[in-house]
PDB file of C-alpha atoms and ligand atoms in Angstrom:
ATOM      1  CA  MET A   4      -4.526  -5.149 -17.569  1.00 94.00           C
ATOM      2  CA  LEU A   5      -3.248  -2.528 -13.992  1.00 98.00           C
ATOM      3  CA  PHE A   6      -3.426  -4.039 -10.603  1.00 98.00           C
ATOM      4  CA  ASP A   7      -4.059  -1.510  -7.727  1.00 98.00           C
ATOM      5  CA  THR A   8      -1.985  -2.292  -5.187  1.00 98.00           C
ATOM      6  CA  HIS A   9      -3.314   0.308  -2.636  1.00 98.00           C
ATOM      7  CA  CYS A  10      -7.352   0.491  -1.905  1.00 98.00           C
ATOM      8  CA  HIS A  11      -9.297   1.020   0.772  1.00 98.00           C
ATOM      9  CA  VAL A  12     -12.818   0.032  -1.022  1.00 98.00           C
ATOM     10  CA  ASN A  13     -13.385  -1.866   2.225  1.00 98.00           C
ATOM     11  CA  ASP A  14     -13.068   1.598   3.250  1.00 97.00           C
ATOM     12  CA  GLU A  15     -17.296   2.851   4.524  1.00 96.00           C
ATOM     13  CA  GLN A  16     -17.429   5.443   1.538  1.00 96.00           C
ATOM     14  CA  PHE A  17     -18.835   2.713  -0.728  1.00 96.00           C
ATOM     15  CA  GLY A  18     -20.716   0.977   1.256  1.00 87.00           C
ATOM     16  CA  GLU A  19     -23.247   1.293  -1.203  1.00 88.00           C
ATOM     17  CA  ASP A  20     -21.733   1.849  -4.910  1.00 95.00           C
ATOM     18  CA  LEU A  21     -19.887  -1.105  -4.268  1.00 97.00           C
ATOM     19  CA  GLU A  22     -20.699  -2.860  -6.769  1.00 97.00           C
ATOM     20  CA  ALA A  23     -20.822  -0.456  -9.159  1.00 98.00           C
ATOM     21  CA  THR A  24     -17.191   0.852  -8.201  1.00 98.00           C
ATOM     22  CA  MET A  25     -15.923  -2.819  -8.688  1.00 98.00           C
ATOM     23  CA  GLU A  26     -17.808  -2.674 -12.050  1.00 98.00           C
ATOM     24  CA  ARG A  27     -15.759   1.045 -13.383  1.00 98.00           C
ATOM     25  CA  ALA A  28     -12.589  -0.548 -11.932  1.00 98.00           C
ATOM     26  CA  LYS A  29     -13.068  -3.434 -14.447  1.00 97.00           C
ATOM     27  CA  THR A  30     -14.040  -0.904 -17.095  1.00 97.00           C
ATOM     28  CA  ALA A  31     -10.837   1.210 -16.998  1.00 97.00           C
ATOM     29  CA  GLY A  32      -8.717  -2.261 -17.289  1.00 98.00           C
ATOM     30  CA  VAL A  33      -7.867  -3.395 -13.269  1.00 98.00           C
ATOM     31  CA  GLN A  34      -8.735  -6.400 -13.834  1.00 97.00           C
ATOM     32  CA  TYR A  35      -6.411  -7.039 -10.050  1.00 98.00           C
ATOM     33  CA  MET A  36      -6.142  -4.874  -6.861  1.00 98.00           C
ATOM     34  CA  VAL A  37      -5.039  -5.850  -2.631  1.00 98.00           C
ATOM     35  CA  VAL A  38      -7.350  -3.964   0.070  1.00 98.00           C
ATOM     36  CA  VAL A  39      -5.412  -2.617   2.602  1.00 98.00           C
ATOM     37  CA  GLY A  40      -7.090  -3.548   5.675  1.00 98.00           C
ATOM     38  CA  PHE A  41      -4.884  -1.598   9.162  1.00 97.00           C
ATOM     39  CA  ASP A  42      -7.627  -2.265  12.581  1.00 97.00           C
ATOM     40  CA  ARG A  43     -10.748  -4.719  13.023  1.00 97.00           C
ATOM     41  CA  PRO A  44     -13.668  -3.362  11.602  1.00 97.00           C
ATOM     42  CA  THR A  45     -11.315  -2.979   8.186  1.00 98.00           C
ATOM     43  CA  ILE A  46      -9.565  -5.941   8.207  1.00 98.00           C
ATOM     44  CA  GLU A  47     -13.134  -7.574   8.348  1.00 98.00           C
ATOM     45  CA  LYS A  48     -14.628  -6.087   5.997  1.00 98.00           C
ATOM     46  CA  ALA A  49     -11.275  -6.418   3.328  1.00 98.00           C
ATOM     47  CA  LEU A  50     -11.676 -10.441   3.561  1.00 98.00           C
ATOM     48  CA  LYS A  51     -15.100  -9.994   3.260  1.00 98.00           C
ATOM     49  CA  ILE A  52     -14.687  -8.290  -0.839  1.00 98.00           C
ATOM     50  CA  VAL A  53     -12.508 -10.594  -1.210  1.00 98.00           C
ATOM     51  CA  ASP A  54     -13.434 -13.390  -0.709  1.00 97.00           C
ATOM     52  CA  PHE A  55     -16.704 -12.417  -2.836  1.00 97.00           C
ATOM     53  CA  TYR A  56     -14.338 -10.534  -5.710  1.00 97.00           C
ATOM     54  CA  ASP A  57     -11.702 -12.489  -8.104  1.00 96.00           C
ATOM     55  CA  ASN A  58      -9.176 -11.176  -8.820  1.00 97.00           C
ATOM     56  CA  THR A  59      -9.299  -8.996  -4.813  1.00 98.00           C
ATOM     57  CA  TYR A  60      -6.693  -9.614  -2.554  1.00 98.00           C
ATOM     58  CA  ALA A  61      -6.188  -8.797   1.004  1.00 98.00           C
ATOM     59  CA  SER A  62      -2.851  -7.361   3.441  1.00 98.00           C
ATOM     60  CA  VAL A  63      -3.599  -7.220   6.474  1.00 98.00           C
ATOM     61  CA  GLY A  64      -1.514  -4.746   9.373  1.00 98.00           C
ATOM     62  CA  TRP A  65      -2.174  -2.556  11.783  1.00 98.00           C
ATOM     63  CA  HIS A  66      -1.526   1.198  11.485  1.00 97.00           C
ATOM     64  CA  PRO A  67       0.762   3.422  13.239  1.00 98.00           C
ATOM     65  CA  VAL A  68      -1.944   6.032  14.288  1.00 97.00           C
ATOM     66  CA  ASP A  69      -3.960   3.611  15.839  1.00 97.00           C
ATOM     67  CA  ALA A  70      -0.610   1.113  17.993  1.00 96.00           C
ATOM     68  CA  ILE A  71      -1.674   2.533  21.243  1.00 97.00           C
ATOM     69  CA  ASP A  72      -4.875   0.399  20.569  1.00 96.00           C
ATOM     70  CA  MET A  73      -2.763  -3.381  19.156  1.00 96.00           C
ATOM     71  CA  GLN A  74      -2.938  -5.929  22.219  1.00 96.00           C
ATOM     72  CA  ASP A  75      -1.330  -9.492  21.733  1.00 96.00           C
ATOM     73  CA  GLU A  76      -4.266 -11.059  21.615  1.00 97.00           C
ATOM     74  CA  ASP A  77      -3.761  -8.736  17.761  1.00 98.00           C
ATOM     75  CA  LEU A  78      -0.753  -9.400  16.844  1.00 98.00           C
ATOM     76  CA  ALA A  79      -2.105 -13.225  16.824  1.00 98.00           C
ATOM     77  CA  TRP A  80      -4.888 -12.627  15.000  1.00 98.00           C
ATOM     78  CA  LEU A  81      -2.542 -11.670  12.599  1.00 98.00           C
ATOM     79  CA  GLU A  82      -0.576 -14.248  12.234  1.00 98.00           C
ATOM     80  CA  GLU A  83      -4.497 -16.471  12.497  1.00 98.00           C
ATOM     81  CA  LEU A  84      -5.504 -14.800   8.919  1.00 98.00           C
ATOM     82  CA  ALA A  85      -1.623 -14.932   7.041  1.00 98.00           C
ATOM     83  CA  THR A  86      -2.653 -18.181   6.024  1.00 97.00           C
ATOM     84  CA  HIS A  87      -6.449 -16.798   4.596  1.00 97.00           C
ATOM     85  CA  PRO A  88      -5.612 -18.487   0.528  1.00 97.00           C
ATOM     86  CA  LYS A  89      -6.307 -14.313  -0.917  1.00 98.00           C
ATOM     87  CA  VAL A  90      -4.086 -12.499   2.472  1.00 98.00           C
ATOM     88  CA  VAL A  91      -0.662 -11.638  -0.153  1.00 98.00           C
ATOM     89  CA  ALA A  92       0.829  -9.258   2.882  1.00 98.00           C
ATOM     90  CA  LEU A  93       1.014  -7.902   6.449  1.00 98.00           C
ATOM     91  CA  GLY A  94       0.537  -3.716   6.796  1.00 97.00           C
ATOM     92  CA  GLU A  95       0.063  -1.486   6.586  1.00 97.00           C
ATOM     93  CA  MET A  96       2.656  -1.269   8.957  1.00 98.00           C
ATOM     94  CA  GLY A  97       4.781   1.865  10.056  1.00 98.00           C
ATOM     95  CA  LEU A  98       4.994   4.833  10.950  1.00 98.00           C
ATOM     96  CA  ASP A  99       3.019   8.070  11.488  1.00 97.00           C
ATOM     97  CA  TYR A 100       4.211  11.458  12.932  1.00 97.00           C
ATOM     98  CA  HIS A 101       1.698  13.285  12.021  1.00 96.00           C
ATOM     99  CA  TRP A 102      -0.736  12.656  14.365  1.00 95.00           C
ATOM    100  CA  ASP A 103       0.242  12.184  17.645  1.00 91.00           C
ATOM    101  CA  LYS A 104      -2.424   9.343  19.135  1.00 96.00           C
ATOM    102  CA  SER A 105      -0.194   6.759  19.580  1.00 96.00           C
ATOM    103  CA  PRO A 106       3.622   8.182  21.255  1.00 97.00           C
ATOM    104  CA  LYS A 107       6.863   7.935  18.342  1.00 98.00           C
ATOM    105  CA  GLU A 108       8.086   4.515  20.371  1.00 98.00           C
ATOM    106  CA  VAL A 109       5.192   2.287  21.303  1.00 98.00           C
ATOM    107  CA  GLN A 110       4.370   2.962  16.789  1.00 98.00           C
ATOM    108  CA  LYS A 111       8.290   2.038  16.576  1.00 98.00           C
ATOM    109  CA  GLU A 112       7.140  -1.247  19.212  1.00 98.00           C
ATOM    110  CA  VAL A 113       4.227  -2.860  16.405  1.00 98.00           C
ATOM    111  CA  PHE A 114       6.141  -1.746  13.577  1.00 98.00           C
ATOM    112  CA  ARG A 115       8.367  -3.976  14.698  1.00 98.00           C
ATOM    113  CA  LYS A 116       7.069  -6.411  16.137  1.00 98.00           C
ATOM    114  CA  GLN A 117       4.514  -6.863  12.515  1.00 98.00           C
ATOM    115  CA  ILE A 118       8.100  -7.156  10.955  1.00 98.00           C
ATOM    116  CA  ARG A 119       9.179  -9.795  12.883  1.00 98.00           C
ATOM    117  CA  LEU A 120       5.598 -11.238  12.411  1.00 98.00           C
ATOM    118  CA  ALA A 121       5.741 -11.109   8.194  1.00 98.00           C
ATOM    119  CA  LYS A 122       9.182 -13.233   8.909  1.00 98.00           C
ATOM    120  CA  LYS A 123       6.832 -15.171  10.396  1.00 98.00           C
ATOM    121  CA  VAL A 124       4.270 -16.459   7.755  1.00 98.00           C
ATOM    122  CA  ASN A 125       7.344 -14.955   5.095  1.00 98.00           C
ATOM    123  CA  LEU A 126       4.662 -12.504   3.416  1.00 98.00           C
ATOM    124  CA  PRO A 127       5.541  -9.502   2.318  1.00 98.00           C
ATOM    125  CA  ILE A 128       5.472  -5.766   4.447  1.00 98.00           C
ATOM    126  CA  ILE A 129       3.040  -2.561   3.305  1.00 98.00           C
ATOM    127  CA  ILE A 130       4.694   0.347   4.545  1.00 98.00           C
ATOM    128  CA  HIS A 131       2.900   3.580   5.658  1.00 98.00           C
ATOM    129  CA  ASN A 132       5.471   6.888   6.259  1.00 97.00           C
ATOM    130  CA  ARG A 133       4.456   9.921   7.321  1.00 96.00           C
ATOM    131  CA  GLU A 134       6.663  12.506   8.419  1.00 96.00           C
ATOM    132  CA  ALA A 135       8.615   9.558  10.198  1.00 97.00           C
ATOM    133  CA  THR A 136      11.093   8.979   6.919  1.00 97.00           C
ATOM    134  CA  GLU A 137      14.457   8.300   8.828  1.00 97.00           C
ATOM    135  CA  ASP A 138      13.584   5.880  11.384  1.00 98.00           C
ATOM    136  CA  VAL A 139      11.189   3.504   9.135  1.00 98.00           C
ATOM    137  CA  VAL A 140      13.755   3.284   7.270  1.00 98.00           C
ATOM    138  CA  THR A 141      16.676   2.968  10.253  1.00 98.00           C
ATOM    139  CA  ILE A 142      13.525   0.051  11.703  1.00 98.00           C
ATOM    140  CA  LEU A 143      13.358  -1.678   8.504  1.00 98.00           C
ATOM    141  CA  ARG A 144      17.225  -2.290   7.965  1.00 98.00           C
ATOM    142  CA  GLU A 145      17.569  -3.298  12.231  1.00 98.00           C
ATOM    143  CA  GLU A 146      14.978  -5.894  12.088  1.00 98.00           C
ATOM    144  CA  LYS A 147      16.993  -7.062   7.889  1.00 98.00           C
ATOM    145  CA  ALA A 148      13.330  -6.697   6.316  1.00 98.00           C
ATOM    146  CA  GLU A 149      15.495  -6.973   3.738  1.00 98.00           C
ATOM    147  CA  GLN A 150      14.271 -10.761   3.531  1.00 98.00           C
ATOM    148  CA  VAL A 151      10.571 -10.263   3.210  1.00 98.00           C
ATOM    149  CA  GLY A 152      10.341  -7.414   0.603  1.00 98.00           C
ATOM    150  CA  GLY A 153       7.149  -4.906   0.374  1.00 98.00           C
ATOM    151  CA  ILE A 154       6.033  -1.928  -0.920  1.00 98.00           C
ATOM    152  CA  MET A 155       6.671   1.966  -0.095  1.00 98.00           C
ATOM    153  CA  HIS A 156       2.968   3.098   0.158  1.00 97.00           C
ATOM    154  CA  CYS A 157       2.206   5.809  -1.643  1.00 96.00           C
ATOM    155  CA  PHE A 158       5.938   7.000  -1.700  1.00 97.00           C
ATOM    156  CA  SER A 159       6.479  10.381  -0.586  1.00 94.00           C
ATOM    157  CA  GLY A 160      10.414  11.201  -0.542  1.00 95.00           C
ATOM    158  CA  SER A 161      13.340  11.580  -2.689  1.00 96.00           C
ATOM    159  CA  PRO A 162      14.988   9.557  -5.300  1.00 97.00           C
ATOM    160  CA  GLU A 163      18.169   9.472  -2.429  1.00 97.00           C
ATOM    161  CA  ILE A 164      15.748   7.600   0.014  1.00 97.00           C
ATOM    162  CA  ALA A 165      13.556   5.535  -2.607  1.00 98.00           C
ATOM    163  CA  LYS A 166      17.520   4.468  -3.948  1.00 97.00           C
ATOM    164  CA  LYS A 167      18.018   2.995   0.138  1.00 97.00           C
ATOM    165  CA  CYS A 168      14.422   1.567  -0.089  1.00 98.00           C
ATOM    166  CA  LEU A 169      15.118  -0.302  -3.615  1.00 98.00           C
ATOM    167  CA  ASP A 170      18.303  -1.734  -1.910  1.00 97.00           C
ATOM    168  CA  MET A 171      15.815  -2.930   0.900  1.00 97.00           C
ATOM    169  CA  ASN A 172      15.004  -4.933  -1.175  1.00 97.00           C
ATOM    170  CA  PHE A 173      10.959  -2.634  -1.609  1.00 98.00           C
ATOM    171  CA  TYR A 174       9.245  -1.727  -4.346  1.00 98.00           C
ATOM    172  CA  ILE A 175       8.573   1.564  -4.911  1.00 98.00           C
ATOM    173  CA  SER A 176       4.476   1.929  -4.683  1.00 98.00           C
ATOM    174  CA  LEU A 177       3.357   6.194  -6.349  1.00 98.00           C
ATOM    175  CA  GLY A 178      -0.577   7.041  -6.285  1.00 98.00           C
ATOM    176  CA  GLY A 179      -1.969  10.210  -7.641  1.00 98.00           C
ATOM    177  CA  PRO A 180      -0.249  12.791  -5.428  1.00 97.00           C
ATOM    178  CA  VAL A 181       2.609  12.248  -8.847  1.00 98.00           C
ATOM    179  CA  THR A 182      -0.196  13.305 -11.003  1.00 98.00           C
ATOM    180  CA  PHE A 183      -0.522  16.508  -9.210  1.00 97.00           C
ATOM    181  CA  LYS A 184       0.884  20.002 -10.929  1.00 93.00           C
ATOM    182  CA  ASN A 185       3.504  20.852  -8.173  1.00 92.00           C
ATOM    183  CA  ALA A 186       4.646  17.309  -6.955  1.00 93.00           C
ATOM    184  CA  LYS A 187       8.461  17.289  -8.103  1.00 95.00           C
ATOM    185  CA  LYS A 188       9.291  14.292  -5.592  1.00 96.00           C
ATOM    186  CA  PRO A 189       7.436  12.491  -6.582  1.00 97.00           C
ATOM    187  CA  LYS A 190       7.691  12.753 -10.582  1.00 98.00           C
ATOM    188  CA  GLU A 191      10.881  12.839 -10.275  1.00 98.00           C
ATOM    189  CA  VAL A 192      10.559   9.103  -8.374  1.00 98.00           C
ATOM    190  CA  ALA A 193       8.769   7.890 -11.888  1.00 98.00           C
ATOM    191  CA  ILE A 194      11.789   8.637 -13.708  1.00 98.00           C
ATOM    192  CA  GLN A 195      14.500   7.287 -11.932  1.00 98.00           C
ATOM    193  CA  VAL A 196      12.920   4.494 -10.212  1.00 98.00           C
ATOM    194  CA  PRO A 197      13.735   1.685 -12.193  1.00 98.00           C
ATOM    195  CA  MET A 198      10.437  -0.389 -14.100  1.00 98.00           C
ATOM    196  CA  ASP A 199      11.391  -3.598 -12.683  1.00 98.00           C
ATOM    197  CA  ARG A 200      10.939  -2.283  -9.031  1.00 98.00           C
ATOM    198  CA  LEU A 201       7.570   0.299  -9.701  1.00 98.00           C
ATOM    199  CA  LEU A 202       4.561  -0.523  -8.594  1.00 98.00           C
ATOM    200  CA  VAL A 203       0.952   1.557  -9.150  1.00 98.00           C
ATOM    201  CA  GLU A 204      -2.155   2.659  -6.402  1.00 98.00           C
ATOM    202  CA  THR A 205      -5.045   5.294  -5.244  1.00 98.00           C
ATOM    203  CA  ASP A 206      -5.096   4.138  -1.265  1.00 98.00           C
ATOM    204  CA  CYS A 207      -8.163   4.860  -2.292  1.00 98.00           C
ATOM    205  CA  PRO A 208     -10.492   7.375  -1.361  1.00 98.00           C
ATOM    206  CA  TYR A 209      -7.855   9.124  -0.470  1.00 96.00           C
ATOM    207  CA  LEU A 210      -5.216  11.012  -2.346  1.00 96.00           C
ATOM    208  CA  ALA A 211      -7.457  11.324  -6.017  1.00 98.00           C
ATOM    209  CA  PRO A 212      -5.168  11.794  -8.568  1.00 98.00           C
ATOM    210  CA  HIS A 213      -6.162  15.036 -11.336  1.00 97.00           C
ATOM    211  CA  PRO A 214      -8.795  16.432 -12.690  1.00 97.00           C
ATOM    212  CA  TYR A 215     -10.286  14.208  -9.576  1.00 97.00           C
ATOM    213  CA  ARG A 216      -7.887  16.090  -6.501  1.00 96.00           C
ATOM    214  CA  GLY A 217     -10.335  16.655  -3.346  1.00 96.00           C
ATOM    215  CA  LYS A 218     -13.335  14.314  -4.632  1.00 97.00           C
ATOM    216  CA  ARG A 219     -13.339  10.430  -3.564  1.00 97.00           C
ATOM    217  CA  ASN A 220     -10.737   8.043  -4.887  1.00 98.00           C
ATOM    218  CA  GLU A 221     -11.685   5.178  -6.406  1.00 98.00           C
ATOM    219  CA  PRO A 222      -9.639   1.978  -8.194  1.00 98.00           C
ATOM    220  CA  ALA A 223     -10.650   3.212 -11.701  1.00 98.00           C
ATOM    221  CA  TYR A 224      -7.814   6.168 -11.177  1.00 98.00           C
ATOM    222  CA  VAL A 225      -5.644   3.993 -11.400  1.00 98.00           C
ATOM    223  CA  LYS A 226      -4.877   4.342 -14.642  1.00 98.00           C
ATOM    224  CA  LEU A 227      -4.463   8.610 -14.722  1.00 98.00           C
ATOM    225  CA  VAL A 228      -1.260   7.419 -12.465  1.00 98.00           C
ATOM    226  CA  ALA A 229      -0.066   4.590 -14.630  1.00 98.00           C
ATOM    227  CA  GLU A 230      -0.650   6.716 -17.545  1.00 98.00           C
ATOM    228  CA  GLN A 231       1.045  10.044 -15.823  1.00 98.00           C
ATOM    229  CA  ILE A 232       4.308   7.975 -15.631  1.00 98.00           C
ATOM    230  CA  ALA A 233       4.228   6.495 -19.204  1.00 98.00           C
ATOM    231  CA  GLU A 234       4.249  10.581 -20.014  1.00 98.00           C
ATOM    232  CA  LEU A 235       7.473  10.926 -16.934  1.00 98.00           C
ATOM    233  CA  LYS A 236       9.393   7.721 -18.995  1.00 98.00           C
ATOM    234  CA  GLY A 237       9.060   8.172 -21.943  1.00 98.00           C
ATOM    235  CA  ILE A 238       6.915   4.761 -22.385  1.00 98.00           C
ATOM    236  CA  SER A 239       3.821   3.434 -24.403  1.00 98.00           C
ATOM    237  CA  LEU A 240       0.541   3.406 -20.458  1.00 98.00           C
ATOM    238  CA  GLN A 241       1.409  -1.065 -22.282  1.00 98.00           C
ATOM    239  CA  GLU A 242       4.359  -1.272 -21.321  1.00 98.00           C
ATOM    240  CA  VAL A 243       3.693   0.653 -17.605  1.00 98.00           C
ATOM    241  CA  ALA A 244       0.198  -1.465 -17.109  1.00 98.00           C
ATOM    242  CA  GLN A 245       2.440  -5.073 -18.164  1.00 98.00           C
ATOM    243  CA  GLN A 246       5.339  -4.028 -15.825  1.00 98.00           C
ATOM    244  CA  THR A 247       3.920  -2.509 -12.839  1.00 98.00           C
ATOM    245  CA  THR A 248       0.844  -5.494 -12.635  1.00 98.00           C
ATOM    246  CA  ALA A 249       4.030  -8.033 -13.489  1.00 98.00           C
ATOM    247  CA  ASN A 250       5.651  -6.646 -10.588  1.00 98.00           C
ATOM    248  CA  ALA A 251       3.389  -6.815  -8.058  1.00 98.00           C
ATOM    249  CA  LYS A 252       2.123 -10.860  -8.945  1.00 98.00           C
ATOM    250  CA  LYS A 253       5.359 -11.599  -8.334  1.00 98.00           C
ATOM    251  CA  LEU A 254       5.728 -10.354  -5.679  1.00 98.00           C
ATOM    252  CA  PHE A 255       2.605 -11.148  -3.758  1.00 98.00           C
ATOM    253  CA  GLY A 256       3.062 -14.591  -5.020  1.00 97.00           C
ATOM    254  CA  ILE A 257      -0.283 -14.494  -7.551  1.00 97.00           C
ATOM    255  CA  GLU A 258      -0.547 -17.216  -9.960  1.00 85.00           C
TER     256      GLU A 258
HETATM  257 NI1   NI B 328      -3.685   3.019   2.534  1.00 72.65          NI
END
């Protein structure tokens, strides 16, 4: 029984065969998933999906790349959505210095606003970080994000940074990259982070695990991530599945 804590089956790449994708996930033992929306269209689509499929939940937020587009009414809309029974987190939110569509200062402000909202509505947060680790950690600390905690999504940092995040009440979520041959840091993180603080995800349709690297990713492949963690930790797949699913349910307040 696996929990894909971060997927985008709301992406248009799943338009044609969403039902078959959900079926394959079930067959692979993926019982739960969180569908992540990060702007108006993807949030609306995520809500449609979670209204239709059992054991699917939504996270709603504003992506840092598009921070410059977020208006006050968008933030108010996120607050409204926080009361939806299947919305279990806010995000993805954070900082992305790889793309320069939104200036850093705007990204930081939009990130802070969403953390404050999460504390107001008492939901955990899902963090997107690309090439901005130091500023992400600083803002999480300054905004006292540990009050709600959350997930460092598709974590790619060092074990030292992972430790800092654990100390702030965050879980570490690993995705496809942990299965890549030359991915030293994610493998090291998988070994060092205790089982009760690890989660698994796909971030599909992106970041497909080996041997599907470069192809469209999908929730069924989260099993390959869990298998890799089991191998690295020297425990069974069943143990990884059981513990990561229990962690996710606890964090999202499911059951
Ligand atoms: Ni994502």
